[in-house]
XYZ file of C-alpha atoms in Angstrom:
589
model
C -28.444 32.554 -40.820
C -25.206 34.370 -41.571
C -24.392 35.837 -45.010
C -20.618 36.277 -45.231
C -19.082 38.136 -48.127
C -15.706 36.894 -49.370
C -13.074 39.008 -51.088
C -13.784 39.891 -54.683
C -11.876 37.836 -57.261
C -11.092 37.774 -60.967
C -11.272 34.064 -61.865
C -14.863 32.852 -62.137
C -13.988 29.430 -63.542
C -11.536 28.725 -60.727
C -14.102 29.489 -58.027
C -16.749 27.340 -59.727
C -14.316 24.431 -60.056
C -13.687 24.588 -56.315
C -17.392 24.791 -55.440
C -18.278 21.859 -57.713
C -15.166 19.900 -56.735
C -14.506 17.602 -53.766
C -13.219 20.401 -51.520
C -9.897 20.622 -49.753
C -10.537 17.532 -47.627
C -13.403 15.831 -49.535
C -15.962 17.778 -47.486
C -18.119 18.713 -50.491
C -21.090 16.354 -50.867
C -23.337 16.333 -53.944
C -22.430 19.782 -55.355
C -25.332 21.131 -57.420
C -27.028 24.361 -58.438
C -30.100 25.471 -56.473
C -30.798 28.798 -58.215
C -29.509 31.090 -60.985
C -30.260 34.404 -62.665
C -32.057 32.444 -65.395
C -34.250 29.522 -64.291
C -33.463 27.693 -67.549
C -29.681 27.603 -67.019
C -28.547 23.984 -66.884
C -26.545 22.650 -63.957
C -23.023 21.333 -64.805
C -23.506 18.662 -62.142
C -26.760 17.373 -63.681
C -26.506 18.083 -67.402
C -23.845 16.775 -69.818
C -24.611 19.705 -72.130
C -23.200 22.240 -69.646
C -19.648 22.333 -68.315
C -18.136 24.469 -65.572
C -16.132 26.349 -68.207
C -19.324 27.061 -70.182
C -21.072 28.343 -67.055
C -18.130 30.614 -66.252
C -18.226 32.080 -69.784
C -21.940 32.791 -69.458
C -21.428 34.533 -66.119
C -18.508 36.615 -67.395
C -20.082 37.643 -70.715
C -21.490 41.000 -69.471
C -18.080 41.964 -68.082
C -16.684 42.319 -71.592
C -19.490 44.661 -72.636
C -19.099 47.104 -69.763
C -18.876 50.749 -70.663
C -15.631 52.343 -69.518
C -13.040 50.684 -67.272
C -13.705 47.128 -66.213
C -13.407 46.264 -62.481
C -10.143 44.566 -61.555
C -12.051 42.160 -59.298
C -15.370 41.356 -60.922
C -16.265 38.086 -59.100
C -18.762 38.668 -56.279
C -18.896 35.778 -53.771
C -21.203 35.327 -50.764
C -21.588 32.268 -48.523
C -24.852 31.957 -46.561
C -24.575 29.562 -43.629
C -26.966 28.320 -40.945
C -26.074 27.437 -37.363
C -25.251 23.752 -36.642
C -28.393 23.330 -34.548
C -30.698 24.669 -37.279
C -32.890 22.347 -39.308
C -31.754 21.381 -42.803
C -33.354 23.569 -45.456
C -34.566 22.134 -48.752
C -33.158 23.154 -52.148
C -36.323 25.171 -52.764
C -35.854 27.089 -49.517
C -32.195 27.779 -50.290
C -33.265 28.965 -53.739
C -35.514 31.564 -52.126
C -32.664 32.620 -49.853
C -30.330 33.101 -52.815
C -32.862 35.191 -54.758
C -33.560 37.434 -51.764
C -29.871 37.882 -50.935
C -29.073 39.009 -54.482
C -32.042 41.406 -54.374
C -30.933 42.844 -51.009
C -27.296 43.203 -52.094
C -28.219 45.130 -55.247
C -26.757 42.490 -57.556
C -30.096 41.407 -59.037
C -33.172 43.363 -57.990
C -36.470 41.568 -58.483
C -38.010 42.451 -61.860
C -34.779 43.988 -63.205
C -34.199 42.455 -66.654
C -30.719 43.999 -66.872
C -29.450 42.755 -63.519
C -26.151 40.948 -62.950
C -25.784 37.234 -63.605
C -25.362 34.862 -60.677
C -25.638 31.224 -59.578
C -26.090 29.559 -56.177
C -24.264 26.267 -55.527
C -24.968 23.908 -52.644
C -22.418 21.291 -51.619
C -23.370 20.826 -47.938
C -26.528 20.683 -45.841
C -25.991 23.900 -43.919
C -24.902 26.509 -46.481
C -24.820 27.730 -50.068
C -22.352 29.781 -52.121
C -23.581 32.544 -54.417
C -21.271 33.579 -57.277
C -22.077 36.690 -59.340
C -20.291 38.978 -61.798
C -20.283 42.696 -61.083
C -21.514 43.682 -64.517
C -25.080 44.415 -65.551
C -26.593 43.437 -68.892
C -26.945 47.116 -69.834
C -23.199 47.720 -69.551
C -23.194 49.361 -66.124
C -21.887 48.241 -62.729
C -24.317 47.450 -59.898
C -24.836 49.641 -56.847
C -23.824 47.405 -53.927
C -23.400 50.035 -51.213
C -24.221 48.629 -47.762
C -24.751 45.215 -49.321
C -23.646 43.220 -46.272
C -25.942 45.092 -43.879
C -28.890 44.686 -46.244
C -28.268 40.936 -46.580
C -27.989 40.634 -42.794
C -31.339 42.371 -42.386
C -32.950 39.949 -44.855
C -31.377 37.015 -43.033
C -33.075 38.119 -39.795
C -36.463 37.786 -41.486
C -35.608 34.324 -42.832
C -34.677 33.229 -39.299
C -38.184 34.043 -38.120
C -39.866 32.531 -41.167
C -37.873 29.267 -41.177
C -37.630 28.891 -37.393
C -33.831 29.173 -37.287
C -31.530 30.388 -34.551
C -32.055 34.134 -34.329
C -28.934 36.258 -34.558
C -28.781 40.003 -34.060
C -27.689 43.087 -35.918
C -24.111 44.143 -35.302
C -23.893 46.331 -32.212
C -20.109 46.344 -31.890
C -20.100 43.863 -28.985
C -19.499 40.557 -30.794
C -16.197 38.786 -30.279
C -13.757 38.394 -33.151
C -14.206 34.852 -34.434
C -11.363 32.761 -35.817
C -11.207 32.700 -39.591
C -11.343 29.544 -41.673
C -7.607 29.676 -42.362
C -6.867 29.950 -38.647
C -9.005 26.885 -37.910
C -7.321 24.858 -40.647
C -3.921 25.915 -39.369
C -4.801 24.731 -35.857
C -5.910 21.366 -37.258
C -2.641 20.967 -39.153
C -0.671 21.732 -36.000
C -2.754 19.315 -33.913
C -4.140 22.061 -31.649
C -7.517 21.908 -29.935
C -8.425 25.481 -30.942
C -7.119 28.331 -33.106
C -4.453 30.596 -31.648
C -6.886 33.523 -31.578
C -9.205 31.749 -29.117
C -6.335 30.680 -26.847
C -5.066 34.256 -26.777
C -8.547 35.632 -26.073
C -8.847 33.469 -22.982
C -5.329 34.227 -21.738
C -5.753 37.997 -22.122
C -9.201 37.977 -20.516
C -8.000 36.026 -17.482
C -5.025 38.355 -17.029
C -7.193 41.459 -17.403
C -9.811 40.168 -14.948
C -7.363 39.887 -12.034
C -4.738 42.558 -12.863
C -4.476 45.739 -10.801
C -2.088 47.794 -12.979
C -0.349 47.887 -16.356
C 2.724 46.224 -14.892
C 0.644 43.477 -13.276
C -1.315 42.912 -16.490
C 1.730 42.470 -18.723
C 3.480 40.336 -16.112
C 0.490 37.992 -15.899
C 0.332 37.767 -19.687
C 4.009 36.825 -19.900
C 3.692 34.233 -17.147
C 0.726 32.627 -18.938
C 3.055 31.532 -21.750
C 2.056 33.944 -24.528
C 4.357 36.395 -26.262
C 3.686 40.067 -25.501
C 4.716 43.151 -27.456
C 3.948 46.649 -26.177
C 3.366 49.657 -28.419
C 5.224 52.627 -26.952
C 4.632 56.215 -28.060
C 7.489 58.727 -28.552
C 6.747 60.206 -25.113
C 7.361 56.787 -23.511
C 3.739 55.933 -22.727
C 2.351 52.505 -23.579
C -0.513 52.997 -26.039
C -1.306 49.421 -26.986
C -0.151 45.814 -27.034
C -0.144 42.692 -29.170
C 0.081 39.020 -28.233
C 1.174 35.915 -30.115
C 1.367 32.213 -29.452
C 4.874 30.709 -29.334
C 5.533 28.900 -32.596
C 2.605 30.509 -34.437
C 4.147 31.950 -37.613
C 2.978 32.886 -41.077
C 4.370 31.738 -44.431
C 7.328 34.103 -44.082
C 8.153 32.694 -40.618
C 7.055 35.905 -38.922
C 5.181 35.661 -35.606
C 1.416 36.175 -35.977
C 0.579 39.070 -33.647
C -2.963 39.934 -32.524
C -3.660 43.413 -31.110
C -6.011 43.338 -28.139
C -8.779 45.100 -30.074
C -8.683 42.325 -32.689
C -9.363 39.720 -30.014
C -12.482 41.338 -28.541
C -13.913 44.868 -28.229
C -13.211 45.019 -24.484
C -9.603 43.780 -24.717
C -8.045 46.898 -26.224
C -5.607 48.533 -23.805
C -7.900 51.511 -22.971
C -10.762 49.110 -22.182
C -8.491 46.812 -20.188
C -7.240 49.769 -18.136
C -10.803 50.616 -17.138
C -10.683 47.662 -14.788
C -8.116 49.284 -12.489
C -8.658 52.978 -13.141
C -10.926 52.965 -10.081
C -9.099 50.715 -7.604
C -11.020 48.900 -4.882
C -9.854 47.866 -1.443
C -9.854 44.147 -0.794
C -11.181 43.416 2.707
C -9.084 41.307 5.041
C -10.978 38.112 5.698
C -9.979 34.811 7.255
C -9.410 32.080 4.634
C -12.292 30.017 6.008
C -14.690 32.918 5.376
C -13.619 33.776 1.821
C -16.421 31.997 -0.019
C -19.099 33.279 2.359
C -17.968 36.914 2.216
C -17.768 36.801 -1.580
C -21.247 35.234 -1.677
C -22.741 38.032 0.425
C -21.188 40.713 -1.783
C -22.426 39.081 -4.990
C -25.970 38.721 -3.645
C -26.007 42.391 -2.632
C -24.689 43.431 -6.046
C -27.284 41.312 -7.871
C -30.058 43.073 -5.968
C -28.701 46.492 -7.019
C -27.728 45.741 -10.648
C -29.028 48.435 -12.984
C -30.526 50.540 -10.193
C -28.343 53.497 -11.174
C -29.606 53.594 -14.752
C -28.653 52.318 -18.189
C -25.009 53.396 -18.215
C -24.388 52.173 -14.665
C -25.870 48.787 -15.581
C -23.489 48.475 -18.533
C -20.510 48.953 -16.226
C -21.912 46.505 -13.699
C -22.437 43.623 -16.132
C -18.857 44.159 -17.348
C -17.580 43.709 -13.780
C -19.772 40.607 -13.384
C -18.175 39.117 -16.505
C -14.714 39.504 -14.961
C -15.952 37.928 -11.729
C -17.176 34.805 -13.537
C -13.785 34.518 -15.280
C -12.012 34.607 -11.907
C -14.552 32.206 -10.397
C -13.722 29.704 -13.129
C -10.022 29.914 -12.198
C -10.481 29.351 -8.445
C -13.559 27.106 -8.492
C -13.489 23.462 -7.340
C -11.912 21.188 -9.900
C -15.123 19.183 -10.124
C -16.997 22.020 -11.863
C -14.165 24.187 -13.165
C -14.722 23.289 -16.808
C -18.449 24.002 -16.529
C -17.825 27.455 -15.030
C -15.226 28.236 -17.698
C -17.890 27.442 -20.281
C -20.277 29.774 -18.455
C -17.664 32.548 -18.500
C -17.228 31.999 -22.235
C -20.983 32.263 -22.839
C -21.408 35.310 -20.601
C -18.660 37.197 -22.449
C -21.165 38.764 -24.885
C -23.515 39.647 -22.004
C -20.668 41.506 -20.291
C -20.474 43.916 -23.245
C -23.538 46.123 -23.434
C -23.889 48.435 -26.448
C -23.428 52.144 -25.790
C -21.662 54.059 -23.047
C -21.104 52.813 -19.520
C -20.336 54.341 -16.145
C -17.464 52.731 -14.257
C -18.904 53.549 -10.856
C -21.838 52.363 -8.823
C -22.375 50.183 -5.788
C -22.990 46.940 -7.673
C -19.830 47.327 -9.776
C -17.788 48.032 -6.629
C -19.142 44.913 -4.921
C -18.370 42.752 -7.949
C -14.832 44.173 -8.128
C -14.278 43.568 -4.412
C -15.438 39.953 -4.767
C -13.209 39.603 -7.808
C -10.083 40.755 -5.988
C -11.009 38.761 -2.907
C -11.120 35.511 -4.879
C -8.103 36.322 -7.051
C -5.795 37.200 -4.140
C -6.956 34.381 -1.896
C -6.978 31.451 -4.308
C -3.991 29.817 -2.637
C -5.503 29.838 0.854
C -9.254 29.560 0.419
C -9.565 25.843 -0.331
C -10.378 25.936 -4.008
C -11.479 22.294 -4.057
C -13.903 22.675 -1.138
C -17.152 22.027 -2.977
C -19.340 22.499 0.102
C -17.925 25.968 0.824
C -18.208 27.025 -2.833
C -21.845 25.958 -3.209
C -23.314 29.108 -1.703
C -21.083 31.328 -3.808
C -22.099 29.516 -7.002
C -25.748 30.013 -6.071
C -25.099 33.743 -5.718
C -23.497 33.764 -9.182
C -26.642 32.172 -10.610
C -28.682 34.931 -8.987
C -26.341 37.615 -10.384
C -26.432 36.227 -13.933
C -30.227 36.040 -13.804
C -30.321 39.684 -12.696
C -28.081 40.569 -15.644
C -30.341 38.620 -18.004
C -33.418 40.515 -16.794
C -31.598 43.840 -17.147
C -30.522 43.082 -20.723
C -34.029 41.922 -21.544
C -35.461 45.192 -20.248
C -33.037 47.108 -22.476
C -33.958 44.878 -25.465
C -30.387 43.614 -25.859
C -31.410 40.320 -27.451
C -27.935 38.884 -28.075
C -26.833 39.714 -24.525
C -30.060 38.328 -23.054
C -29.549 35.010 -24.817
C -25.877 34.867 -23.802
C -26.777 35.460 -20.137
C -29.422 32.742 -20.373
C -26.900 30.206 -21.692
C -24.395 31.150 -18.989
C -27.063 30.865 -16.309
C -27.980 27.357 -17.366
C -24.334 26.244 -17.203
C -23.955 27.773 -13.751
C -27.140 26.068 -12.540
C -25.716 22.762 -13.717
C -22.478 23.509 -11.849
C -24.494 24.248 -8.712
C -26.377 20.949 -8.890
C -23.198 18.965 -9.625
C -21.613 20.638 -6.595
C -24.648 19.801 -4.471
C -24.445 16.155 -5.506
C -20.733 16.016 -4.724
C -21.314 17.576 -1.298
C -23.978 14.977 -0.574
C -21.580 12.205 -1.555
C -18.866 13.532 0.771
C -21.189 13.407 3.760
C -22.994 10.209 2.790
C -22.958 7.266 5.177
C -24.605 4.223 3.616
C -27.165 2.408 5.687
C -26.080 -1.059 6.811
C -27.269 -3.640 4.351
C -29.598 -6.311 5.690
C -28.346 -9.822 5.099
C -30.877 -11.670 3.046
C -31.754 -15.145 4.197
C -31.995 -18.107 1.916
C -34.939 -17.566 -0.436
C -37.880 -19.827 0.043
C -39.531 -21.751 -2.743
C -42.062 -18.995 -3.466
C -39.666 -16.101 -2.985
C -38.398 -14.267 -6.089
C -34.657 -14.187 -6.633
C -33.048 -10.775 -6.065
C -32.402 -8.808 -9.237
C -28.859 -8.394 -10.417
C -27.384 -4.889 -10.323
C -28.899 -2.832 -13.139
C -31.959 -5.104 -13.515
C -34.034 -3.208 -10.961
C -36.945 -1.187 -12.334
C -35.841 2.428 -11.868
C -39.377 3.759 -12.247
C -40.220 1.896 -9.037
C -37.150 3.372 -7.356
C -38.330 6.893 -8.180
C -41.875 6.167 -6.932
C -40.438 4.736 -3.726
C -37.896 7.497 -3.076
C -39.713 10.598 -4.353
C -43.442 9.880 -4.563
C -44.339 13.601 -4.664
C -42.220 14.153 -7.786
C -42.554 10.738 -9.426
C -45.198 11.664 -12.008
C -43.290 14.753 -13.192
C -39.982 12.850 -13.344
C -41.290 9.842 -15.273
C -42.916 12.048 -17.943
C -39.941 14.394 -18.274
C -37.818 14.228 -21.474
C -34.749 14.023 -19.186
C -36.000 10.819 -17.522
C -33.901 8.442 -19.707
C -30.727 10.269 -18.635
C -31.730 10.073 -14.968
C -32.559 6.379 -15.319
C -29.114 5.725 -16.807
C -27.463 7.504 -13.842
C -29.471 5.446 -11.368
C -28.410 2.229 -13.085
C -24.770 3.328 -12.841
C -25.189 4.092 -9.127
C -26.634 0.639 -8.506
C -23.938 -1.060 -10.557
C -21.337 0.716 -8.418
C -22.777 -1.061 -5.365
C -24.880 1.717 -3.790
C -28.576 1.592 -2.938
C -29.950 3.820 -5.714
C -33.155 4.610 -3.781
C -31.161 5.709 -0.743
C -28.838 7.781 -2.927
C -31.754 9.410 -4.756
C -33.340 10.450 -1.461
C -29.983 11.803 -0.252
C -29.329 14.033 -3.279
C -32.973 15.152 -3.455
C -32.840 16.400 0.136
C -29.656 18.345 -0.508
C -31.535 21.286 -2.022
C -35.186 22.036 -2.713
C -36.691 20.824 -5.996
C -39.932 22.794 -6.126
C -38.422 25.671 -8.155
C -36.731 23.430 -10.741
C -38.016 23.649 -14.306
C -37.038 19.989 -14.799
C -36.715 17.888 -11.649
C -35.338 14.958 -13.661
C -32.604 17.123 -15.166
C -31.627 18.593 -11.782
C -31.395 15.125 -10.234
C -29.306 13.946 -13.195
C -26.823 16.771 -12.574
C -26.680 15.953 -8.856
C -26.017 12.300 -9.565
C -23.217 13.349 -11.923
C -21.599 15.183 -9.019
C -22.255 12.206 -6.758
C -20.514 9.790 -9.117
C -17.543 12.094 -9.667
C -17.026 12.614 -5.933
C -17.408 8.922 -5.096
C -15.047 7.993 -7.909
C -12.466 10.518 -6.718
C -12.738 9.272 -3.131
C -12.373 5.666 -4.275
C -9.323 6.499 -6.370
C -7.722 8.273 -3.410
C -8.330 5.319 -1.066
C -7.546 2.632 -3.631
C -10.900 0.900 -3.127
C -14.124 0.541 -5.062
C -16.606 3.445 -5.046
C -19.095 1.470 -2.996
C -16.627 0.838 -0.177
C -16.075 4.476 0.787
C -17.683 7.860 0.656
C -15.896 11.170 0.527
C -14.249 11.512 3.929
C -15.367 8.011 5.070
C -12.893 5.559 6.519
C -14.267 2.602 4.667
C -16.048 1.043 7.677
C -18.983 0.106 5.500
C -16.831 -2.057 3.257
C -17.320 -5.782 2.963
C -16.138 -7.868 5.971
C -12.478 -8.718 5.891
C -11.401 -12.255 5.135
C -9.727 -14.485 7.687
C -5.978 -14.375 7.458
C -4.698 -17.277 5.416
C -1.819 -19.466 6.536
C 1.544 -18.280 5.257
C 2.591 -19.978 2.061
C 5.661 -22.202 2.028
C 8.776 -20.240 1.307
C 10.075 -20.920 -2.149
C 13.757 -21.900 -2.333
C 15.868 -19.726 -4.560
C 17.267 -21.274 -7.745
C 20.323 -23.393 -7.086
C 19.477 -24.093 -3.444
C 19.330 -27.836 -4.147
C 23.104 -27.940 -4.646
C 23.671 -26.721 -1.070
C 21.644 -29.584 0.454
C 24.002 -32.382 -0.555
C 23.372 -35.495 -2.693
C 19.845 -36.868 -2.882
C 19.226 -40.199 -1.179
C 18.632 -43.170 -3.442
C 16.763 -46.347 -2.765
């Protein structure tokens, strides 16, 4: 639950008309009042005796009786919104929220007969708007010092009471989210995301692999964003700003974002921390790149946080950069998934408080980072089999970071590391399935004789009972799989494998043997991920060879394809138009 205070205004009626209206794009559904300073105030949406103008006059009445100077901006506006995955609260529950928020903010303390007037309007399932006037009934102005922090603290208690997604108090590590106007602007321009988010990703990728100021700004420029440096009178660069080409405001001026406005760790001083202590990149043969990086990451994961709190903060920051680089050089099959993991781990890479930019684990992460960044062109970035071990080491490192944050009671960072770890585990299993598909050699199919009178006709592809396939292929895991909530997804994947022409039981055994299953929290989910990788690899191999997925595996020559047909006799050559005239007159009887 997130209370967000808007700018104060001076036109109560105008704000109410918007809240009760259809919205900018007809997004307001059933606007109505859920609470007010007086429980007997009628709702303009439900009572013909009350209009929006009447309600605005009632709210503004105390403003005109204030003692002394009246505030220039007397309209107090707060929106309280739940996360998309939260359950839908009832009007009665939102009414309680509104009352408690006004009490916490100092607008209307419980039991205060002279408190400010306010109303709460709901026009969507997931949020309400609270409108109040900053004028008490006794002619004084309310004390709203620290109102936002107090409302945030009350929201944390509602999250526990209502079973909502639990947020955390501000610790200075949250990213800077795009504002509503930025999102609407991106929609108007047909962009997938606001400019702020595109710039965040571009700056973070450049910072993760850069080795100096010059390298950092050069990488930013080559990524396609506009860069402007802030230079002090003595000639030193003290900051920078970035902008997207074509992103301009109403006065046709480029919209610049300083690094600190993108994220707390993207200001120039924080970016420079990455290369203030340079590391030496070992010289390794291209074929050994993934393995060497894997060994370094495993060693770093075992040592994370061993040097103390401040060392651990510097080490998780280096791990965040490593995941960003891993997403750039990872196999194309799982690149999007690892980019999502890097996005989720971003908050976990920023620990509150001071940090030490030394330590063995941080050095190992930085060495792995530079090793991958400098060797991307020669290391075989699409080699899923070689990358599998490295991805497993990343899972181990992220889990170590999650445990460290949990021990320090960094709840937001712990949850972020958990989400990143799940995405990386999925990438690992997809990679394992793809590797199995590359090495798969289908067993020769037995030719079925003509069915006898009592013999059942073979089932068409997709008609086979997949529960029986699981019991046949994996009897030791069958009970757990068939009762798992992820079983319907696995069953759908098996049907797709069979429809593609493969023996789904044989395929299931193949992907199950690729890696152990005993440590999986959900065997059905793990197998679903592996079959996703299997299908993607088989589809890519088929597209490359121009045949159906069932006729070739990754690296196969297609020997298991259906027998070739006998060569047909050449067709008669068709005479070109007008050839009859060169043959002379036709014979007549």
